[in-house]
XYZ file of C-alpha atoms in Angstrom:
436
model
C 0.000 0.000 0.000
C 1.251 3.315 -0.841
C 1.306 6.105 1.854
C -1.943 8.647 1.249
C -0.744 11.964 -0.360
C -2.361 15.419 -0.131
C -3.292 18.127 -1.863
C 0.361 19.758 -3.634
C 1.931 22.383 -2.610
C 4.311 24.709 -4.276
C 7.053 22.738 -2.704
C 6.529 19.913 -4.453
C 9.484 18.611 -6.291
C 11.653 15.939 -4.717
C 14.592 17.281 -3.023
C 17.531 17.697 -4.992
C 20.186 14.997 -5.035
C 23.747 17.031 -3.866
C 26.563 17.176 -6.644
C 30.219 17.822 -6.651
C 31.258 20.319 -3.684
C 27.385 20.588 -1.624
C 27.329 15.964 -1.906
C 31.223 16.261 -0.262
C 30.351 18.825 1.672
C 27.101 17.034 3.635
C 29.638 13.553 3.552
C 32.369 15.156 5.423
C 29.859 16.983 7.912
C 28.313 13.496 8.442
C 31.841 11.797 8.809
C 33.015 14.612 11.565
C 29.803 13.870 13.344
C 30.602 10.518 13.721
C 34.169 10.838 14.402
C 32.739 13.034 17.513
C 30.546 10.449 18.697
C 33.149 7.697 18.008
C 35.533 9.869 20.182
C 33.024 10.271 23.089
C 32.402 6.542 22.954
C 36.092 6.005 22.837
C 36.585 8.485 26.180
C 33.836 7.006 27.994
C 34.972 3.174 27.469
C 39.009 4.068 28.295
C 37.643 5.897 31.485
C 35.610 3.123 32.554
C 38.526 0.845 31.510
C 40.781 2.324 33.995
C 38.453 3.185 37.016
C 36.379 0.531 36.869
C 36.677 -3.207 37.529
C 36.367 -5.795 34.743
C 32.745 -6.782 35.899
C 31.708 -3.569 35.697
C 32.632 -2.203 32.414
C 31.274 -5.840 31.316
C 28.047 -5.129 32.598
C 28.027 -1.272 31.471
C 29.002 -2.514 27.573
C 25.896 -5.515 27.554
C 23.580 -2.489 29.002
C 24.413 -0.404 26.306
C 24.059 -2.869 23.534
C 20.749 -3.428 25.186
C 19.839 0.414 24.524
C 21.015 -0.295 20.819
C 18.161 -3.035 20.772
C 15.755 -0.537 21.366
C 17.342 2.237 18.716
C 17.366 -0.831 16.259
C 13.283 -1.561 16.447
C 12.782 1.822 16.352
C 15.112 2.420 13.466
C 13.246 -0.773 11.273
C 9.486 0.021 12.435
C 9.816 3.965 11.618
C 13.453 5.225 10.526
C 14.300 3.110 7.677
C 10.654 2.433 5.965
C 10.287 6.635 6.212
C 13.681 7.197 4.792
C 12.620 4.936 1.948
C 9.243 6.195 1.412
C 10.562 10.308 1.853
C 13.341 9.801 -0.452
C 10.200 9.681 -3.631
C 8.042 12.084 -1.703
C 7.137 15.293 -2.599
C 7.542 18.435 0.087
C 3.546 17.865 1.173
C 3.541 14.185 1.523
C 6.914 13.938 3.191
C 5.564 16.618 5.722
C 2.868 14.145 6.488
C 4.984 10.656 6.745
C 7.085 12.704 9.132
C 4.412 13.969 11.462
C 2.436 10.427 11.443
C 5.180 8.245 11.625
C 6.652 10.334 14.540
C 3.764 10.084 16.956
C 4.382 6.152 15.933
C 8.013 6.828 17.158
C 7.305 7.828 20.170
C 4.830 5.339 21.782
C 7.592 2.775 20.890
C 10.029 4.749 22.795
C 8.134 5.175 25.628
C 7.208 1.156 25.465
C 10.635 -0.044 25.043
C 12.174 2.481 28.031
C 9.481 0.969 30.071
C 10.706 -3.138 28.734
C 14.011 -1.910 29.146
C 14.000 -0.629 32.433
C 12.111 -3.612 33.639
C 14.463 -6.221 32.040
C 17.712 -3.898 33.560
C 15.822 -4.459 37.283
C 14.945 -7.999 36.771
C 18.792 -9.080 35.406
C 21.189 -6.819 36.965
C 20.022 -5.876 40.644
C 21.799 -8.820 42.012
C 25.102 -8.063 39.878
C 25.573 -4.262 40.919
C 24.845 -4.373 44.232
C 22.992 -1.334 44.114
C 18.838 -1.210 44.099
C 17.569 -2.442 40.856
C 15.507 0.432 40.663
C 17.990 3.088 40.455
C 19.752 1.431 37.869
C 16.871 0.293 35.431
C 15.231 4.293 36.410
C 18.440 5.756 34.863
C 18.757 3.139 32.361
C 15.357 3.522 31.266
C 15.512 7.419 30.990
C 18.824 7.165 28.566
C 16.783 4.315 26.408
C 13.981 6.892 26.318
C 16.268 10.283 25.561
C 18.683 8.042 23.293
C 15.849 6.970 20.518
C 14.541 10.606 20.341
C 18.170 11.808 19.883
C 18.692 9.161 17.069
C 14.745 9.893 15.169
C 16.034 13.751 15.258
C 19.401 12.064 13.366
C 17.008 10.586 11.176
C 15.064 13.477 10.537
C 17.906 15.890 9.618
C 19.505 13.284 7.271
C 16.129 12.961 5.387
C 16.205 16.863 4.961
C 19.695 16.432 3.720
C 21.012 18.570 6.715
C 23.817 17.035 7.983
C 25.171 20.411 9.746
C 22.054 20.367 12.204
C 22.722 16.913 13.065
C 25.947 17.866 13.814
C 24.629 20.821 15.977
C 22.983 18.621 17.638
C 25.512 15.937 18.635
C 27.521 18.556 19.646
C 25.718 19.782 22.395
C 25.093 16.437 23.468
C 28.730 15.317 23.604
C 29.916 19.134 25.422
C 26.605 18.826 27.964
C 28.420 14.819 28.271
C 31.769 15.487 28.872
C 30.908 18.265 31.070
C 28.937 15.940 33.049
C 31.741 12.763 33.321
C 34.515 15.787 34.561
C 32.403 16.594 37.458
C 31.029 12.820 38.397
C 35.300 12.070 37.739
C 36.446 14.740 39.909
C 34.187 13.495 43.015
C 34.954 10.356 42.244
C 31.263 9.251 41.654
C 31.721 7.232 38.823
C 28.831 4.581 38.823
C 26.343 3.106 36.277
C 23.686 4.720 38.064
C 24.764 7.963 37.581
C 26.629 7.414 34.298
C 23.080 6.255 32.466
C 21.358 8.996 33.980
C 24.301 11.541 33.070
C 23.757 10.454 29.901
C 20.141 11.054 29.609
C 20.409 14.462 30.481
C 22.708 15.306 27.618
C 20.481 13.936 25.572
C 17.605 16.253 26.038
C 20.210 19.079 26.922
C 20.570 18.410 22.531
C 16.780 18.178 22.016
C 16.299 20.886 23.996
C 18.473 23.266 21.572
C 17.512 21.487 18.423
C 14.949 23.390 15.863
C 11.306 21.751 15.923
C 8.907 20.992 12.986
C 6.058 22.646 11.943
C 3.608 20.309 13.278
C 0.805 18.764 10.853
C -3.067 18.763 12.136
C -3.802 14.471 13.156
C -6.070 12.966 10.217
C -7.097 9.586 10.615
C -7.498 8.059 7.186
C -4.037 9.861 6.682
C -2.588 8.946 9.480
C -3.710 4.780 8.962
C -2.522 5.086 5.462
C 0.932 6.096 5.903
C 1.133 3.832 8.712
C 0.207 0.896 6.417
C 2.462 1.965 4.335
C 5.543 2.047 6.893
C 4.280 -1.132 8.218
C 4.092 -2.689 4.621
C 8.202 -2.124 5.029
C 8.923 -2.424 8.418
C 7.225 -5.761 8.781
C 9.884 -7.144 6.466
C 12.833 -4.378 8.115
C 12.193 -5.660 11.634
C 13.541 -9.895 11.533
C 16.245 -8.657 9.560
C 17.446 -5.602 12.063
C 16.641 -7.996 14.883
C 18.519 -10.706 13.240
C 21.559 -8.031 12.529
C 21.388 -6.731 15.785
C 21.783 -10.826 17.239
C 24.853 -10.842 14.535
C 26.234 -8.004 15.877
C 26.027 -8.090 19.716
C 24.925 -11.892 21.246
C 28.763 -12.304 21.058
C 28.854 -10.208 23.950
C 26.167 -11.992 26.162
C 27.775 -15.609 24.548
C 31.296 -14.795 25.213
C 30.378 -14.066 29.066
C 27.935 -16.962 29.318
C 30.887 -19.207 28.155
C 34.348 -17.587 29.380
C 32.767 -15.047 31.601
C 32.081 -11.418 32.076
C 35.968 -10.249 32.129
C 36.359 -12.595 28.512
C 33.596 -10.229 27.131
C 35.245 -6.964 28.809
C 38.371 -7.928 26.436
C 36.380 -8.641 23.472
C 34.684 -5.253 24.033
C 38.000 -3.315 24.771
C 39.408 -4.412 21.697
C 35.967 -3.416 19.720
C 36.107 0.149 21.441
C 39.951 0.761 19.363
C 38.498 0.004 16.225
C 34.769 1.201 16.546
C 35.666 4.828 14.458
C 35.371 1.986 11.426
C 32.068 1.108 12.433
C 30.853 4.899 13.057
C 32.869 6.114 9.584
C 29.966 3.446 7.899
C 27.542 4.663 9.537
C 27.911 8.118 8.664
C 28.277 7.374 5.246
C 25.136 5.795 5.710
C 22.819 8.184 6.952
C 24.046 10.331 3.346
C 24.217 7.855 0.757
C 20.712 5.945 1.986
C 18.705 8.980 0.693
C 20.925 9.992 -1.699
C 20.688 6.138 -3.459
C 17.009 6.637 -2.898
C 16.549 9.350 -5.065
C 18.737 8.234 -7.947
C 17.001 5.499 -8.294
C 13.607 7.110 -8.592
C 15.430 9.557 -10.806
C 16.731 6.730 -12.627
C 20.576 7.735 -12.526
C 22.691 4.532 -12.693
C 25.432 5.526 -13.829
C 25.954 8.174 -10.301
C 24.646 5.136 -8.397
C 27.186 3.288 -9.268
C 30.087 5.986 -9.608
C 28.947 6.767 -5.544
C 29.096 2.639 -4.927
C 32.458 1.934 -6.549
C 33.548 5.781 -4.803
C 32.297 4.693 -1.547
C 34.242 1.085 -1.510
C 37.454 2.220 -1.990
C 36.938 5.045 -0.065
C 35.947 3.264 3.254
C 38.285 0.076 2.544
C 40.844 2.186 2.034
C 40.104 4.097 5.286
C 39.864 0.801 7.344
C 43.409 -0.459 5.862
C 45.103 2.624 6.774
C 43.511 2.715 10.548
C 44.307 -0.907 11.273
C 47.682 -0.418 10.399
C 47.778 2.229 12.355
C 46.060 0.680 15.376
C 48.733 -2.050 14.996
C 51.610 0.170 15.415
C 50.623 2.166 18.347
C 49.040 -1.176 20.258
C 52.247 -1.707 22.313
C 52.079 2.157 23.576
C 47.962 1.909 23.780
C 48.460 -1.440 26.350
C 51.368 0.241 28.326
C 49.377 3.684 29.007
C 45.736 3.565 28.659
C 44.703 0.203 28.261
C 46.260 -1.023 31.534
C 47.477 -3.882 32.774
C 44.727 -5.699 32.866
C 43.554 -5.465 29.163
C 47.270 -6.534 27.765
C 47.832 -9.283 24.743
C 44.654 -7.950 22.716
C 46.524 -8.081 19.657
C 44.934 -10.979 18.114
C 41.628 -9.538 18.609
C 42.332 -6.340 16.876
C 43.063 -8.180 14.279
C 40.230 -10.113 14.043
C 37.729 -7.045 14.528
C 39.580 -4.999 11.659
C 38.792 -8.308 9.545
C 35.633 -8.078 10.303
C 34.899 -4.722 9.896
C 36.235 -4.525 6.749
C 33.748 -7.123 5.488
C 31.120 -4.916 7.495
C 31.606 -1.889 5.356
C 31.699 -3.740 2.209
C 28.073 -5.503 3.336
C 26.658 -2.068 4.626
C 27.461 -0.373 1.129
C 25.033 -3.118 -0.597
C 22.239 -3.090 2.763
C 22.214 1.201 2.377
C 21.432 0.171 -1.468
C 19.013 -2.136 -0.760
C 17.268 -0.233 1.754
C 17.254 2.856 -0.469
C 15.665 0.296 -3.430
C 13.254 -1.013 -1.010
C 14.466 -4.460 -1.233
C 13.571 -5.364 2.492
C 13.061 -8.860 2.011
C 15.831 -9.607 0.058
C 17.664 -7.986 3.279
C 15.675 -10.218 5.628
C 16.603 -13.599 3.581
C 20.302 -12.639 3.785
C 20.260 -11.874 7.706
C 18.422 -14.940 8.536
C 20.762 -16.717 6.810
C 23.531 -15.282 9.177
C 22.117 -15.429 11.796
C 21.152 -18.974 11.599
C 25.504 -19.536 10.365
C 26.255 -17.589 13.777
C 24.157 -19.530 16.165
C 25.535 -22.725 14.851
C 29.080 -21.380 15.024
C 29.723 -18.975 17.363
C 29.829 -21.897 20.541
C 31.944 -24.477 18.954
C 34.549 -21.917 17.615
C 34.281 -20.141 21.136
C 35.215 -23.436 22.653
C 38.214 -24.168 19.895
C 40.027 -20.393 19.623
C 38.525 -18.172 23.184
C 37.528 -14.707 22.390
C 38.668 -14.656 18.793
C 36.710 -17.564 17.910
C 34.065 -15.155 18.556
C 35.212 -12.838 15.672
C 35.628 -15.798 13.539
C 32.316 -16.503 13.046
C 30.600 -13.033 13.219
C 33.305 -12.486 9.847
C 31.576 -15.605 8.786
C 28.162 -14.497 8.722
C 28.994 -11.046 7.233
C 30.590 -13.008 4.224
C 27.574 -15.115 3.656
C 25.173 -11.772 3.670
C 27.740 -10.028 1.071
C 27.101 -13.000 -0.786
C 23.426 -13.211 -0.612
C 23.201 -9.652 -1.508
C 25.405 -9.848 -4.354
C 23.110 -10.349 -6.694
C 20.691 -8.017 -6.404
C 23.054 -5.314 -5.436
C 24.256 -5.647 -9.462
C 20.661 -6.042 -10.158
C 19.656 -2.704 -8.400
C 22.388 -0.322 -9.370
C 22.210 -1.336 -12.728
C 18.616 -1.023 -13.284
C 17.034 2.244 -15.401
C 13.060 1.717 -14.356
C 11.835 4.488 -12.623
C 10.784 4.606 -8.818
C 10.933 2.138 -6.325
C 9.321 -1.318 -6.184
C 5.889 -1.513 -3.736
């Protein structure tokens, strides 16, 4: 079903696709954004590293993969099925996915806080020897402040305005690091107050960032466009779930079988080489739209000058930072690391393996998405997902922690594969618009 659309406007062309300098321009904006976040994460994990104990940055990294759970539902229910459908819109109907598929947004952010919280009180009250309810309060506020902070991401990427998005990180990483001086300097460093610290740099950002016009609530519009999000999302959600699983249960595995400090050292190791991750990411949030609209504009040959552009680009990125990473491990294990995070060599290794194959995969998902090929994307992460489960323990059990890289490289390779296909299919097709 296609989303309803309303009377035109004068606004009513599609938004232009960026060229030459303005198409660099919003890619390098988006890259410094997430070289800022990737920093802050980076800060955050080396200062837990050194003042806290091995438990408890264990615990703090499988709480905050939890709160990318909740960022990933939202993100296939709403995020991903708007960007899809805004990217052919016109200014009036885009005005009116936006302002019905954001009062979707947030009763799922209020719903997941609330699971969140619960499931934080029920699983770690025992392990932090603080109240449960302190914890999963805090926890639950940062789930809550976290998934409005990311739909505002959304929202300025889909207006191709990557300049308020970094605005808006900005304050939220200053209001942060503000915040972890003063809980450092009194020595107050706990989850508790880390979560909730977190929170309130979120809406700190919200607080600053420009609102929407909003659009008067119409029923028959609003259950149309919601079909029409649904008629994506239904497909987007297995597959984000199953990426998310891909992604993360390695964590929750790793301490089930070789404890919590074996997943503290898998994590360290992921913190030095997580600007990879973020550098996709960014490139992401541009080139999803971006794809979107070339293909409705029926542009194949810049859809595949930006694909071939964007794989050597972020290869050649990741080469250059491992080999970097490599070279300054020694000094990185003697001074910041610590003692108690030496010999994570091997690891590093493994994850800059990995995320090499992760950028390749991401350039043909962002195509697919932007093509509306959701179930071609759901097939594929199934499929890893089901290699992962049936790997991931006896590898674990032959090679430790890096066993654990093994086969999450494994199941990125068979969803490259999968997608191959109709990745050459899609950016070399002329028809018009996107498939329904």
């Amino acid at each position: 079903m296609a989303p309803v659309r309303s009377a035109p406007v004068k606004d009513s062309a599609l938004p232009p696709v960026p060229r030459g300098r303005q198409a660099l321009s919003q890619s390098l904006t988006s890259i410094v954004d997430q070289g800022w976040l990737s920093l802050l994460n980076l800060g955050l994990g080396l200062l837990l590293i050194r003042l806290a104990t091995k438990d408890d940055y264990g615990l703090y990294s499988q709480l905050f993969v939890a709160g990318l759970f909740a960022t990933t539902v939202v993100e296939a229910l709403v995020s991903s099925p708007l960007t899809t459908l805004a990217s052919s819109a016109d200014a009036t109907l885009r005005e009116s996915l936006i302002a019905d598929l954001s009062r979707l947004q947030q009763y799922l952010a209020q719903a997941l806080a609330l699971v969140m919280a619960l499931a934080c009180a029920a699983v770690t009250g025992l392990a932090t020897g603080t109240p449960p309810w302190v914890l999963s309060l805090c926890f639950g506020a940062y789930v809550y402040t976290y998934t409005q902070r990311e739909y505002k991401r959304t929202l300025d990427f889909i207006d191709g305005r990557p300049d308020r998005v970094l605005l808006l990180d900005g304050v939220y990483g200053l209001a942060l690091i503000a915040g972890v001086s003063l809980l450092t300097l009194g020595n107050r460093i706990t989850l508790p107050g880390l979560f909730g610290l977190m929170a309130l740099a979120n809406l700190l950002a919200l607080a600053g960032s420009p609102r929407r016009p909003r659009l008067s609530h119409q029923a028959d519009r609003y259950r149309k466009n919601l079909a029409a999000a649904w008629q994506r999302g239904r497909l987007a959600l297995p597959g984000a779930l199953s990426s998310w699983v891909i992604n993360y249960s390695y964590l929750y595995i790793t301490a089930l079988w070789l404890g919590t400090a074996a997943a503290a050292d898998l994590q360290a190791s992921r913190l030095l080489l997580m600007p990879l991750s973020l550098c996709v990411v960014a490139w992401a949030r541009v080139a999803c739209p971006m794809m979107g609209r070339l293909l409705h504009a029926s542009q194949a040959g810049r859809l595949r000058q930006i694909i071939v552009h964007s794989a050597g680009v972020l290869e050649g990125l990741s080469i250059l930072y491992i080999c970097l990473l490599w070279l300054m491990l020694p000094w990185l294990e003697a001074h910041v690391l610590g003692d108690n995070y030496r010999g994570l060599g091997p690891q590093v290794l493994a994850w800059g393996v990995y995320f090499m194959i992760y950028a390749a995969r991401w350039i043909g998902t962002a195509l697919l998405m932007a093509g509306d090929q959701y179930r071609t994307l759901l097939i594929a992460a199934v499929a890893s997902l089901a290699l992962l489960l049936v790997s991931l323990s006896p590898l674990l059990a032959w090679f430790g922690t890096v066993g654990a890289l093994i086969a999450l490289s494994a199941a990125e390779i068979l969803a490259l594969l999968l997608l191959g296909r109709s990745i050459v299919v899609l950016s070399a097709s002329s028809m018009p618009g996107l498939r329904q």
